[in-house]
Amino acid sequence: TAPDRGESILGKMRTLFLLLLFLCKTQSQAAPRPNIVLLMADDLGIGDPGCYGNKTLRTPNIDRLAREGAKLTQHLAASPLCTPSRASFLTGRYSVRSGMASWNRFGVYIFTASSGGLPSSEITFAKLLKSQGYSTALIGKWHLGLNCHNRTDFCHHPLRHGFDDFFGTPMTNLRDCKPGEGTVFAGAHRWLVFVPLQVIGVAVLTLGVLRCLGLLRVPPGVFICLLLLVALILLLFLSFLHFFRPLNCFLMRNYDIAQQPMSFDNLTQRLTAEATGFIRRNAERPFLLFLSFLHVHTAHFSSREFAKKSQHGPYGDGVEEMDWSVGQILDVLEELKLARDTLVYFTSDHGAHVEEVSAKGEQHGGSNGIYKGGKSNNWEGGIRIPGILRWPGVIPAGLEIDEPTSNMDIFPTVAKLAGSPLPKDRIIDGRDLMPLLEGRSRRSEHEFLFHYCNAYLSAVRWSPRNGTSIWKAFYFTPKFNPEGANGCFGTHVCYCLGSYVTHHNPPLLFDIARDPSERNPLTPDTEPRFHDILRVMQEAADHHTKTLPEVPNQLSVGNIVWKPWLQICCSSSSGLSCQCDRQKRDQGVGN
Ligand SMILES: *[C@@H]1O[C@H](CO)[C@@H](O)[C@H](O)[C@H]1NC(C)=O
Ligand SMILES: *[C@@H]1O[C@H](CO)[C@@H](O)[C@H](O)[C@H]1NC(C)=O
Ligand SMILES: *[C@@H]1O[C@H](CO)[C@@H](O)[C@H](O)[C@H]1NC(C)=O
Ligand SMILES: *[C@@H]1O[C@H](CO)[C@@H](O)[C@H](O)[C@H]1NC(C)=O
């Protein structure tokens, strides 16, 4: 039996060795290189998800994510507008550094055939993760440009910014994308069409009367010219109405058009199916999925299962459908046993668009909870966004972090987790979130944050290392209209310059920790350190401003106008109709 005993000792040693190996392996597996799933809503307010206090909008899946992970309560968008906020999110930098912040009134792209966009010199987290062997996909909205010089250079395309796969819209969802939902061009239509037509109408009438009365000799040519002008204006207007939708609202798969114009039928289901398909295909290797929802920007839409089901109209239906989609993603991670190896992040690109009201006066924008203002301004309602991070076993479940954090922080956080060094040749404004999330640190690394309204520094936030106050100083604030409203209803969004804003000198100072709704500006009487605080903040702002390079302005008028030679358009058998549907066979996918 001696050889037997020898064997059993050997056997035991082998078991022990395997056990040790297993322990080491699971130890080393616990932290590094998780999959990354980033879920971003469009225009969702912090007052909308249940886990942020909403009692009537049902978001069980987003709430579940918060329960199983960490909830950030002072998570801030780098900008209160889609294009600049998304540029900052992807690059970890204030959008003024990449030229993705406008010096004009308009801060976003509204045409797919504009020449501006995220410059190829910028480094996105997708690029970094791809270089570390991650499989990367963007599904949904991009809104960071498409072409530069011709319709096939795709210089700003997601695939040029580190994504292996793209399915979605290069632009954004707009009211004009869905018939019957109104237009974002109401102001332009008024000033370029209706007012000129009225002026011409009055002129024709006056001249006609004067001519009839024999008071003025008007040659018939004048009437003909005026009528031709009317015809031209009407022709251009009708062409715009007819062509805007196909030319700007379409879905692409990588470099090809998948559906033009885009259909809203089961759209969330189709995006979700693309996302879960990507996860399934990449279950065996590290992946980065950025699912950028079209919800809940107008035009609102939802599938039959969600339409008219919420208590908050088409907006609420959209939120609940998006929440369903979040659940589908969590379920597929569960099913593939990837949940513990995956960092999931949920956020919105900025605050809810409170001015979004339908022609009938129905509220179409979301809720920013107790916070003032919303999309397009730097009151807390515009920049304070949901921020939820889940990574079971690493981030304690139910954690709540009140420290200031930014959507730019995702860049260094996921780069580090993927094992990628940060670029050394540029300033990265985001900070690694893991020390806060793992409880290794109790204070945010953001002592100062800078709140931009397009390219203009609107406010500074200071969270002194040794204090409990969060100071916020405004250099200018938007003029809300009508007077007393909580937004700029007259212009539909607030603008950042000229007569649309009120400048403050000394700056308007709040302590956000004590006055999160920004109701009571401090004065030297109510805050004895008033001038000292403002001096420190001014120094920080000056220091920050000195670090900004001169860069080409990607949102100049020349870079946002429609350039016909950049327009992409799918051809059909009948020629260039700009209408095709390669999605048809896929419809009804999802579950
Ligand atoms: C479009 O521009 C790219 C880069 O500038 C160039 O390589 C390509 O040949 C151009 N294509 C056409 C069709 O002009
Ligand atoms: C919940 O969300 C809806 C839709 O945005 C909003 O109308 C309502 O006021 C919100 N409720 C709370 C308590 O914020
Ligand atoms: C925090 O530190 C600064 C100087 O570093 C000091 O002036 C200030 O009084 C301190 N604040 C508190 C609340 O201790
Ligand atoms: C949307 O999906 C549902 C359920 O899968 C299906 O019954 C319906 O036909 C689809 N609608 C369209 C327009 O494809």
Short mmCIF file of C-alpha atoms in Angstrom, two decimals, residues 70 100 116 156 211 220 254 305 321 327 416 419 537 562:
data_model
loop_
_atom_site.label_atom_id
_atom_site.label_comp_id
_atom_site.label_asym_id
_atom_site.label_seq_id
_atom_site.Cartn_x
_atom_site.Cartn_y
_atom_site.Cartn_z
CA ALA A 70 -22.96 53.14 -6.77
CA MET A 100 -16.23 71.25 -30.10
CA GLY A 116 -17.40 70.13 -38.43
CA HIS A 156 -15.44 62.34 -38.07
CA ARG A 211 -52.40 101.44 -59.20
CA PRO A 220 -46.58 94.97 -64.51
CA ASN A 254 -20.59 51.30 -40.25
CA GLU A 305 -45.85 47.73 -25.84
CA GLU A 321 -39.03 51.85 -23.00
CA GLY A 327 -32.94 45.61 -18.43
CA LYS A 416 -6.87 52.59 -16.39
CA GLY A 419 -4.50 48.84 -18.73
CA MET A 537 -12.11 80.92 -7.75
CA TRP A 562 -25.49 72.28 -44.84
#
